[in-house]
XYZ file of C-alpha atoms in Angstrom:
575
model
C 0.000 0.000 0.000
C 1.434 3.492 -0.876
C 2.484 5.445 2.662
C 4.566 7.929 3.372
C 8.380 6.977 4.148
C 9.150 7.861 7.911
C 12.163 8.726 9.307
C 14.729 6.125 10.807
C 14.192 7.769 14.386
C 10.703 8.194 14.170
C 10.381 3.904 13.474
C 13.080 3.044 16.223
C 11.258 5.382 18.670
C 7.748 3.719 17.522
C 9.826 0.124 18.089
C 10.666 0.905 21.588
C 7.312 2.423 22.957
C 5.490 -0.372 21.515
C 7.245 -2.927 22.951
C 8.017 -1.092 26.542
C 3.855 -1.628 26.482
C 4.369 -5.030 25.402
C 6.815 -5.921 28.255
C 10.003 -5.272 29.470
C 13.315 -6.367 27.400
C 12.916 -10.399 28.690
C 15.342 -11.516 31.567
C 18.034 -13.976 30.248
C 17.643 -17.634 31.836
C 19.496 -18.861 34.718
C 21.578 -20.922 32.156
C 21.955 -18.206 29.301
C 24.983 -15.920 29.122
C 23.653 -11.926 28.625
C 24.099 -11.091 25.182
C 26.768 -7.888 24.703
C 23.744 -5.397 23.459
C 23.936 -3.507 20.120
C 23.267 -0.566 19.569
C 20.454 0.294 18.012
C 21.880 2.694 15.580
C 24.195 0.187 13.761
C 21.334 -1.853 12.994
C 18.050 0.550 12.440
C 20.354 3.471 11.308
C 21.631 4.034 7.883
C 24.252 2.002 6.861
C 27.520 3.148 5.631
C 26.850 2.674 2.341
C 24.409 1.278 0.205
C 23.027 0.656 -3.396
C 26.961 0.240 -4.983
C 26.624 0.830 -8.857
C 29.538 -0.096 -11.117
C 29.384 2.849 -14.379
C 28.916 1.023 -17.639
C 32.321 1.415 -18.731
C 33.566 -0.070 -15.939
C 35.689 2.758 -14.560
C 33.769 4.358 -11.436
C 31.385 3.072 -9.340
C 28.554 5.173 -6.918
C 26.679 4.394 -3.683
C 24.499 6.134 -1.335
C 25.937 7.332 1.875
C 25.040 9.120 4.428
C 26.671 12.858 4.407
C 25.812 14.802 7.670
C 23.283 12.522 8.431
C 21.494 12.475 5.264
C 21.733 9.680 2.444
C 23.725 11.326 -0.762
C 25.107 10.111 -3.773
C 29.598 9.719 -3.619
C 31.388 8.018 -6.564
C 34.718 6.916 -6.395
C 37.055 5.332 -9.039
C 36.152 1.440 -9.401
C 38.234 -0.055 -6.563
C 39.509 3.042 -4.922
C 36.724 3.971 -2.437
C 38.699 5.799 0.179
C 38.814 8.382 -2.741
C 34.720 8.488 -2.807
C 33.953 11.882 -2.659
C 30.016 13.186 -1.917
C 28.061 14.446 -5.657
C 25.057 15.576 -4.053
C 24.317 17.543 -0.941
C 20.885 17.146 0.129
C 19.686 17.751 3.283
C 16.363 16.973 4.039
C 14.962 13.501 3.555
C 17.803 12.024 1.458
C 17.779 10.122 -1.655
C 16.208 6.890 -2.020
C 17.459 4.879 -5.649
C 20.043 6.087 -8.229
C 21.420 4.859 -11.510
C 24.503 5.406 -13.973
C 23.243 7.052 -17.505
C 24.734 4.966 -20.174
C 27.686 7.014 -21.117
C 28.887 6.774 -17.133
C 29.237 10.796 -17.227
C 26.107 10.896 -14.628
C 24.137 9.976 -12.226
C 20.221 9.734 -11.967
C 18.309 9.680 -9.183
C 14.875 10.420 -7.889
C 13.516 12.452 -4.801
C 9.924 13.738 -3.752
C 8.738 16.378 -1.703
C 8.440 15.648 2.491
C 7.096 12.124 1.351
C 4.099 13.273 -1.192
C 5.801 10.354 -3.631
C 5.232 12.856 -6.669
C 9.137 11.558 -7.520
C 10.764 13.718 -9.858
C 13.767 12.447 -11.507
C 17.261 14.537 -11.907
C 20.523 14.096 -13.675
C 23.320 15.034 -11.733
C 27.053 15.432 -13.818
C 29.876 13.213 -12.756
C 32.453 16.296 -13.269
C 30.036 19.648 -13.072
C 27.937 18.516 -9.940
C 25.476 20.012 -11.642
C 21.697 18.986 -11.151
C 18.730 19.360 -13.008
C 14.998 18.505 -12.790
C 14.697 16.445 -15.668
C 10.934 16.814 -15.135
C 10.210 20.215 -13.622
C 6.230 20.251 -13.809
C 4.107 20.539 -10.212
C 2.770 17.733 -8.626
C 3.790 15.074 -11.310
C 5.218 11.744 -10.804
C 7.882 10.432 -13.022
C 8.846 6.555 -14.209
C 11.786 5.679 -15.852
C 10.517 4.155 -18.463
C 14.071 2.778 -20.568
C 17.707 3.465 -21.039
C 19.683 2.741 -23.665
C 22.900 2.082 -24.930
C 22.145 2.898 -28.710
C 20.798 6.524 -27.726
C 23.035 7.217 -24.297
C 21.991 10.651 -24.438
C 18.157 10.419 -24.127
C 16.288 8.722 -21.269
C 12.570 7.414 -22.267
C 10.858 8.674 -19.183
C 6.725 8.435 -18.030
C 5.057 11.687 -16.916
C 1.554 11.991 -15.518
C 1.488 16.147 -16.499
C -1.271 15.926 -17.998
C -3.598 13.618 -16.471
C -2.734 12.391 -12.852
C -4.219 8.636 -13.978
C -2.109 8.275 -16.986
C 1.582 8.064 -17.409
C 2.785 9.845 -20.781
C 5.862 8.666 -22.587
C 8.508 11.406 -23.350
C 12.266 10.921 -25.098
C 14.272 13.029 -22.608
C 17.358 14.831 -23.675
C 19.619 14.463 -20.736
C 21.865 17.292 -21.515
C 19.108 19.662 -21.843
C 16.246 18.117 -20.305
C 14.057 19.177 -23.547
C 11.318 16.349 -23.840
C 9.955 15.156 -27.119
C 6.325 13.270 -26.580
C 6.741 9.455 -27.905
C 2.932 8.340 -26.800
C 0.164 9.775 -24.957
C -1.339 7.543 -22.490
C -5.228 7.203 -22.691
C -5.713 4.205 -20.371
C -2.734 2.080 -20.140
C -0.923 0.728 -16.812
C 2.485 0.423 -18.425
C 3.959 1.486 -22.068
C 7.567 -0.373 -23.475
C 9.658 1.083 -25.465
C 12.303 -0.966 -27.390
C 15.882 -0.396 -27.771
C 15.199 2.396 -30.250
C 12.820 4.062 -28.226
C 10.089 3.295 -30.186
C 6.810 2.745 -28.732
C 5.991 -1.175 -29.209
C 3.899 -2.216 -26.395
C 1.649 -1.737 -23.888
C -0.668 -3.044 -20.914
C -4.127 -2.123 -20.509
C -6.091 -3.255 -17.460
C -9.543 -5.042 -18.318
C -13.139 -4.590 -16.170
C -12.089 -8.713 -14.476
C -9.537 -7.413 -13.102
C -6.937 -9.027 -16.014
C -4.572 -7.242 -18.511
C -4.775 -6.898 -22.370
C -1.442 -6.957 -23.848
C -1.800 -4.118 -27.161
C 0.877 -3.657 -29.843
C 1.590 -0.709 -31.625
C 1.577 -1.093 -35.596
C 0.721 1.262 -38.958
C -3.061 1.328 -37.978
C -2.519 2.031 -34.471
C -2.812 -0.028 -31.050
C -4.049 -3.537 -31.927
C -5.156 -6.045 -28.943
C -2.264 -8.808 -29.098
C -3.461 -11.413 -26.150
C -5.191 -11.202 -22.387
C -3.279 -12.007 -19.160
C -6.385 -13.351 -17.161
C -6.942 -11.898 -13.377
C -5.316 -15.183 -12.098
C -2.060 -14.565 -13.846
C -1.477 -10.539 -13.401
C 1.377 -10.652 -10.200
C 2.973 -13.708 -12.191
C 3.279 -12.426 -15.435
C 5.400 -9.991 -16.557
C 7.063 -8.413 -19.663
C 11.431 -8.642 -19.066
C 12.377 -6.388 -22.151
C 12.704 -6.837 -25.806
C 15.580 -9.071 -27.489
C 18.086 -7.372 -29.691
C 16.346 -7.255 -33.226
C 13.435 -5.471 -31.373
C 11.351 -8.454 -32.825
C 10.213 -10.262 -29.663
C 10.187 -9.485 -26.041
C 10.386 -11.908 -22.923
C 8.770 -12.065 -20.168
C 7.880 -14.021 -16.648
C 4.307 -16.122 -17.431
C 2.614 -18.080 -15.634
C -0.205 -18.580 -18.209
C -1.269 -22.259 -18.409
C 1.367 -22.870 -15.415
C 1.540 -22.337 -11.689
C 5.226 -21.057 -11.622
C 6.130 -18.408 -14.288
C 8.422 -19.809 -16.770
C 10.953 -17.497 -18.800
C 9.464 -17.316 -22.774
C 9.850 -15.025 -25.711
C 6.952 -13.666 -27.489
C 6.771 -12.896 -30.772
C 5.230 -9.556 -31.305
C 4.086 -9.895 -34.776
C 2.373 -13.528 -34.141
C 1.626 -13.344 -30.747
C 3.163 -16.638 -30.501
C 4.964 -17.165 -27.397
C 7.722 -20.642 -26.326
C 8.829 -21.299 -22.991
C 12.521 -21.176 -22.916
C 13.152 -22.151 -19.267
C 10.561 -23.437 -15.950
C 10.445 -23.447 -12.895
C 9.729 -26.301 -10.737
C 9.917 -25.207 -7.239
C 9.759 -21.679 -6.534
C 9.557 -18.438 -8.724
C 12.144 -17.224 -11.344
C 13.197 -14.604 -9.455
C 16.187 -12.911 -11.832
C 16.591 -12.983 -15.515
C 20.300 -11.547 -16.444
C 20.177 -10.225 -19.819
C 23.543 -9.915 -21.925
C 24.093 -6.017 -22.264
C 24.834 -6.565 -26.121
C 22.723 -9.203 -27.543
C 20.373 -8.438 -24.770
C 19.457 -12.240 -24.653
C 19.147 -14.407 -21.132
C 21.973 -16.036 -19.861
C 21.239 -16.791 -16.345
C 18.306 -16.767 -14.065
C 17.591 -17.287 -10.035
C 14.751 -19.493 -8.355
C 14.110 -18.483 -5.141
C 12.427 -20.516 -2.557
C 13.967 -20.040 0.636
C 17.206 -18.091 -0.980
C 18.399 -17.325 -4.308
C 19.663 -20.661 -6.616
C 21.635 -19.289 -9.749
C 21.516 -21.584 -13.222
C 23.518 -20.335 -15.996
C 20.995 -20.427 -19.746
C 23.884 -20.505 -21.757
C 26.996 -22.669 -21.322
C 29.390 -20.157 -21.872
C 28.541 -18.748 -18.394
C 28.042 -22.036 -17.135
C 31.757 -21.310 -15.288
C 30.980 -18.059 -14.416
C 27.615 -18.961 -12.682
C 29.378 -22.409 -10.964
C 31.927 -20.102 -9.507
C 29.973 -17.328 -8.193
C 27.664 -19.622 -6.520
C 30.991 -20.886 -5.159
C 32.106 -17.728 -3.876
C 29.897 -15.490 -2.941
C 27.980 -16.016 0.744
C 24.547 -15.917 1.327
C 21.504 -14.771 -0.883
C 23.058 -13.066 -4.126
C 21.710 -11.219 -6.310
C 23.388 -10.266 -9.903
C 21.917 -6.118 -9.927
C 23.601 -5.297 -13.378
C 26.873 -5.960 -15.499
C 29.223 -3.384 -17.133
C 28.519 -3.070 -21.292
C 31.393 -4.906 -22.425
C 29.522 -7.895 -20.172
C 33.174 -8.791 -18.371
C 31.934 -7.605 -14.682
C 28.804 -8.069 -12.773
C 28.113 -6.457 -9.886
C 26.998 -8.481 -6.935
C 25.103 -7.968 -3.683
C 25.210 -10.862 -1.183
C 23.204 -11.010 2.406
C 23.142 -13.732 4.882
C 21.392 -13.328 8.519
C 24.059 -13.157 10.689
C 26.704 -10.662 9.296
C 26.676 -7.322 7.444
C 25.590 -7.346 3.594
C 28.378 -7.170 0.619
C 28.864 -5.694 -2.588
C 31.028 -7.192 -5.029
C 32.040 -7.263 -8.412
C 32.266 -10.310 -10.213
C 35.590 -10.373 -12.926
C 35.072 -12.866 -15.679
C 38.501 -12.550 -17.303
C 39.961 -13.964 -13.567
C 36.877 -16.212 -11.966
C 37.402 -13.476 -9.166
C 34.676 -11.940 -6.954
C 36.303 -8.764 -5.481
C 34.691 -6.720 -2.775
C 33.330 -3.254 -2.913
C 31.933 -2.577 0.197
C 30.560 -4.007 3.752
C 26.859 -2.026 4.091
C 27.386 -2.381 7.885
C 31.050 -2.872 8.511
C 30.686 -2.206 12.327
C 28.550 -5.366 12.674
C 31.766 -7.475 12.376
C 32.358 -9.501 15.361
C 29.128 -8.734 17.243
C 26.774 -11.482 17.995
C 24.527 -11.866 14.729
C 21.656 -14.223 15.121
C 21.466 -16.878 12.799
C 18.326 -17.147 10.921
C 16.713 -21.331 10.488
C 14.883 -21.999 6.961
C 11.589 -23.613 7.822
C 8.742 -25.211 5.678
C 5.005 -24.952 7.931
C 1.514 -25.919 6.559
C -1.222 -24.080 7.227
C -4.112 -25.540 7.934
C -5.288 -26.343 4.723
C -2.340 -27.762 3.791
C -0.387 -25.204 1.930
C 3.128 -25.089 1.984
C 4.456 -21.453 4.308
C 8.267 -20.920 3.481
C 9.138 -19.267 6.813
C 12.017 -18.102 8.809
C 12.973 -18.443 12.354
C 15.053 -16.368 14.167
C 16.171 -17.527 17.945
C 16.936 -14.567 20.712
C 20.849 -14.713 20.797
C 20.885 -15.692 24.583
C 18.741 -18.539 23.956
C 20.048 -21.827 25.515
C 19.865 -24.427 23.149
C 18.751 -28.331 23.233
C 20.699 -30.754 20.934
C 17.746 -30.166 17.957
C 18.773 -26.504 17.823
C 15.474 -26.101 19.588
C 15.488 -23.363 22.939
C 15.664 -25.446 26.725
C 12.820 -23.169 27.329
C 9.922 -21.482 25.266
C 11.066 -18.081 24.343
C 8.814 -14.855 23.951
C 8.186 -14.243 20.036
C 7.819 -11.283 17.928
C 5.497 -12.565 14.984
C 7.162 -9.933 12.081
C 4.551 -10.034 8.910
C 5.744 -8.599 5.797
C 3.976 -5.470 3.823
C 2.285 -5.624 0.651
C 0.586 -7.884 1.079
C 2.083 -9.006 -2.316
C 5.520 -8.853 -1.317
C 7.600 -11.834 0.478
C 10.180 -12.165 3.425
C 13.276 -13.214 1.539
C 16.951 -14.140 3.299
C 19.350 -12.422 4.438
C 20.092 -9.830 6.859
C 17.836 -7.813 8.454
C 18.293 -5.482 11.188
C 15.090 -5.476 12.613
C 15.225 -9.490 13.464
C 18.970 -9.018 14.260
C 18.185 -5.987 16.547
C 14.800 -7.744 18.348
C 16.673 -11.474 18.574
C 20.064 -9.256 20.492
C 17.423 -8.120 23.226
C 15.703 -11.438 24.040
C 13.111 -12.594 21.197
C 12.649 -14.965 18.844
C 11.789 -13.897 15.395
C 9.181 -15.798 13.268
C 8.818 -14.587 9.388
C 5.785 -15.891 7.542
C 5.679 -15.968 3.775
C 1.299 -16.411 4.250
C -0.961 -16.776 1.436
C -0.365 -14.041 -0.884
C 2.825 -13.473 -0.692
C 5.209 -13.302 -3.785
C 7.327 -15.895 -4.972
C 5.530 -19.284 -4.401
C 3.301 -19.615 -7.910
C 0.210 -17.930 -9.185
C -2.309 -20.467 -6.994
C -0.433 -19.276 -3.428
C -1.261 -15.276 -4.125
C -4.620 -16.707 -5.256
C -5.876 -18.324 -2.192
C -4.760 -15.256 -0.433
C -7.747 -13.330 -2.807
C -10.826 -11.760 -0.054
C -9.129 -13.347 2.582
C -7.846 -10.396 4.932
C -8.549 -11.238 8.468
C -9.647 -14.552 7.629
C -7.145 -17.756 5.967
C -4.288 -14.875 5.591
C -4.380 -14.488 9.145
C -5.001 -18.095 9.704
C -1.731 -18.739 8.474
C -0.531 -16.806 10.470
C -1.845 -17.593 13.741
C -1.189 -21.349 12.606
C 2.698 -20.396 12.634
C 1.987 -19.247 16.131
C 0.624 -22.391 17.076
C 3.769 -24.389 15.302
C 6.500 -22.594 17.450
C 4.210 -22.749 20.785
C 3.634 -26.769 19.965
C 7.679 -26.990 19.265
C 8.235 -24.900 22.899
C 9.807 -22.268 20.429
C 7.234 -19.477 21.724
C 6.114 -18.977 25.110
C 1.847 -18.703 24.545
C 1.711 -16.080 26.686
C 4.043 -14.281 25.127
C 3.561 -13.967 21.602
C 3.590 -10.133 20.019
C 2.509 -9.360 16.562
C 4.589 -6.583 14.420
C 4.714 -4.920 10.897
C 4.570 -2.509 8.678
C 1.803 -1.762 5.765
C -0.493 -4.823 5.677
C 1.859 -5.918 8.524
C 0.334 -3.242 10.248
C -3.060 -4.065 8.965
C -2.473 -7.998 10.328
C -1.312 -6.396 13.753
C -4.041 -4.389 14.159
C -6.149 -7.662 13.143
C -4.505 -9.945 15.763
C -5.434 -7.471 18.379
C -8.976 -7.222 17.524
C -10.070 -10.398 15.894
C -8.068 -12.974 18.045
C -6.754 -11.304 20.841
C -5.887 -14.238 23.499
C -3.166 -15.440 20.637
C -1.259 -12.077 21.261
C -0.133 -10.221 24.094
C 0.573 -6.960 22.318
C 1.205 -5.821 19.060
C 3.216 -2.807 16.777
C 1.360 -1.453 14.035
C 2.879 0.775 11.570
C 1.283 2.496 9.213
C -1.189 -0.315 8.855
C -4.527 0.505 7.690
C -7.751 -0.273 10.091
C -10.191 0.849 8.112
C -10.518 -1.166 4.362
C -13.186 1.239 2.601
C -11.185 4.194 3.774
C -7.942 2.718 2.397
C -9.709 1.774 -1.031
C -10.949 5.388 -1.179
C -8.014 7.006 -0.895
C -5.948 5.232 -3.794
C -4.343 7.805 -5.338
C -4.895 9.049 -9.085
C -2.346 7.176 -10.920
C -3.143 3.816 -8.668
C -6.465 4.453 -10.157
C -6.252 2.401 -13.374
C -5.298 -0.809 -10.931
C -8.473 -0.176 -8.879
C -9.947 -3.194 -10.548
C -7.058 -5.865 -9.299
C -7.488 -4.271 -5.846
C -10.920 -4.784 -5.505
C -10.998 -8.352 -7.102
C -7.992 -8.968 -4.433
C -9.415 -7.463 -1.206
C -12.886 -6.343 -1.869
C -14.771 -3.726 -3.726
C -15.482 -0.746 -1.650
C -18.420 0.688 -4.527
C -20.707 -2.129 -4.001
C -22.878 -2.990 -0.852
C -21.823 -6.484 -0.580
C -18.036 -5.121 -1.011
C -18.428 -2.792 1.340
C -19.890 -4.940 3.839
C -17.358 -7.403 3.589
C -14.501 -4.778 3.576
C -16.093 -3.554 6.914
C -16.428 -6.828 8.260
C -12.753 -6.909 7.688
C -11.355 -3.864 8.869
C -10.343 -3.717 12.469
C -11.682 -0.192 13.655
C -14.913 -1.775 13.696
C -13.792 -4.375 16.000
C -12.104 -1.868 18.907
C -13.262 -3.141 22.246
């Protein structure tokens, strides 16, 4: 659900005052050691740097970082960063993504106003410093909508100028920020552009909630073929391949588990070129000059590379080899030689790393968290529960780091539990290190993680059975994960909180009023308690996705909708 980013403080103060009213930090046991506290501020605070980008070229590379206080953009030469040096100087809420233009002589980046997330998007030269508002219009939002290496000095960028609903598609000059119109946008969630930037493609959302897939020929937009309700979070287009002939995508059309195919745009034939078995395709890596796949990720519990083509069969075997914890391949330099890498595991500080072809050599670019090393890091436990109906709930567990522990890796005694439910809800909890777990499991709680129904990453029927079930078999699952670690003597019953963010929030404020006896307190942030208000106040260019909402949680402008959206919403349940 869109919200408004908070500030770091504000969360760790809203953190600590919840759970002071839950209870008091929990008293080791006579046979656990004290755990040497961390502070709070290496592990809720900003980290030291973040989001490393190698340039295209290969020579620089950029992260965020905080510069009196604030998160700013520094580049340094490509493995020299103790001569990083700071390229922007903001000093208000900080900026949140970047990204190298394709001639590496800037940076782009995007920032809104005191959290109104009408994101503009600004160029910032590598040797000026100079910035500019690539689109300087009040009260718009902008999308980056394509970069390319054939035309490195234009940026194909979406504007909603016009009309708040619809995103317009505009060739940007990035020198001069002049915009040339490429499409107007009467009614269509997302427009592709091709390597060219030439208008080929487009989504428009149907009255069932589905998609219609258009292409763009002589005679104008021409319906090419329907992705069906059932299928719209699973199916996705990738990018086009480098004739501009065919694009591929993630489809889980006449499958549970997307597979990786290439669709023709002229036939609207489409082939499956890889599937998935167990677990979503979570990465495609594209080749930066024949932009074709040559390696993709399934992730169940973490990240499992395969290379597509054998000529990075090596490459794949030995980064899979090296690198530590759940990795993730974020881009590669033009020439294709170096990939940069970002690697997380529970229990120590994230990693950023490029990956050198030419030597089989993963080299380090930065710790996120460097101070973390040698404090006690919880380890995190993959888990498999079943809900009550039987589905499959890829979970997490997270033991306090005081916890004494029996021969099965199972506590002596049942611990109190933080039950942590992710946002979205169509989102997942994924691997890796988190300071929230690390920072509640250093002061005497186990962590629990739930991937319930809904949740991203697990096929097209798991988000489905999650469909008009808020506060009902979503929650389910989640009170039957309570019920696993209290039957295991993981969680003490009496002392089971509930926590989270967005619908996290939303489920904590649910647990409180709809089964209150399973929790003894809860943190809600930012979670919504009232479901027709929420739907009501979907901003204008959420607007053309009103219909997948509805079909997904229940449709606030009929009775029956309403009624069950009230029955669901727990303001109406405040005792």
């Amino acid at each position: 659900m869109p919200m408004a980013q908070r500030p770091i403080a504000w969360l760790t103060l809203t953190f600590l005052l919840f759970l002071g009213a839950c209870s008091s930090t929990p008293e080791p046991t006579a046979s656990a050691t004290a755990p040497q506290l961390i502070d709070r501020e290496l592990l809720l605070g900003n980290p030291d740097r973040f989001q490393g980008r190698l340039s295209p070229d290969g020579r620089m590379m950029s992260f965020r970082a905080p510069l009196d206080g604030v998160m700013n953009l520094w580049v340094a030469p490509a493995g020299n960063i103790q001569s990083a040096r700071p390229i922007t100087r903001d000093k208000g809420r900080g900026i949140p993504n970047h990204a190298w233009t394709m001639d590496s002589q800037s940076l782009l980046y995007i920032q809104d106003q005191d959290g109104d997330e009408n994101w503009h998007l600004y160029r910032v030269g590598l040797r000026s410093g100079e910035i500019t508002d690539l689109t300087p219009y009040p009260g718009i939002q902008a999308r980056i909508v394509g970069l390319s290496k054939r035309h490195p000095e234009h940026i194909a960028v979406g504007m909603n100028d016009r009309d708040a609903r619809w995103h317009d598609v505009y060739r940007v000059n990035l020198g001069t920020g002049q915009r040339e119109l490429l499409a107007q946008n009467d009614g269509f969630t997302q427009i592709y552009v091709d390597h060219d930037y030439n208008v080929r493609l487009a989504i428009r959302p149907t009255p069932s909630g589905g998609q219609m897939l258009h292409r763009l020929d002589e005679d104008g937009w021409q319906e090419l073929n329907e992705i069906p309700f059932e299928d719209t979070l699973t199916t996705r287009v990738l990018g086009f391949d480098g004739d501009n002939e065919r694009v591929y995508m993630l489809d889980s059309r006449g499958r549970n588990n997307p597979a990786l195919t290439r669709l023709d745009l002229t036939t609207g034939e489409s082939g499956p070129m890889a599937v998935s078995e167990r677990g979503n395709i979570e990465d495609v890596l594209m080749h930066p000059q024949t932009h074709a796949p040559i390696a993709l990720s399934f992730n169940h519990h973490k990240r499992d590379w395969r290379a597509l083509e054998e000529a990075f069969a090596k490459d794949i075997d030995t980064l899979e080899t090296q690198a530590d914890g759940d990795t993730q391949i974020l881009a590669t330099t033009l020439d294709g030689n170096r990939w940069t890498v970002f690697s997380s595991r529970a229990d120590r500080s994230p990693e950023y790393a490029v990956y050198d072809r030419a030597t089989l050599s993963l080299n380090p670019l930065f710790k996120t968290h460097p101070a973390l090393d040698g404090l006690p890091l919880a380890k995190t436990e993959n888990i498999i529960l079943r809900s009550r109906d039987g589905l499959e709930l890829v979970s997490y567990l997270t033991l306090p780091i005081n916890a004494r522990l029996k021969s099965n890796g199972r506590p002596s005694v049942p611990q109190p539990m933080v039950l942590l439910v992710h946002g979205g809800p169509w989102a997942r909890d994924r691997a890796g290190f988190n300071g929230t777990v690390q920072w509640l499991a250093n002061r005497g709680y186990a962590v629990l993680q739930v991937n319930y129904r809904s949740s991203t990453g697990f096929g097209k029927d798991f988000i489905n059975a999650g469909n008009h079930e808020w506060a009902r078999n979503m929650h389910n699952d989640l009170l039957d994960a309570v019920q696993w670690a209290v039957d295991e003597r993981i969680a003490d019953t009496n002392r089971v909180a509930i926590m989270g963010g967005s619908y996290g929030g939303y489920a904590t404020l649910a647990g409180l009023t709809f089964t209150p006896d399973t929790f003894a307190c809860g943190v809600d942030i930012v979670g919504p308690s009232n479901l027709v208000t929420l739907l009501n106040s979907i901003p204008p260019y959420w607007a053309p996705m009103i219909d997948m909402f509805t079909a997904r949680v229940g449709d606030h402008r009929t009775e029956a909708g309403r009624t069950l959206l009230e029955e669901r919403s727990p303001l109406n349940y405040v005792d």
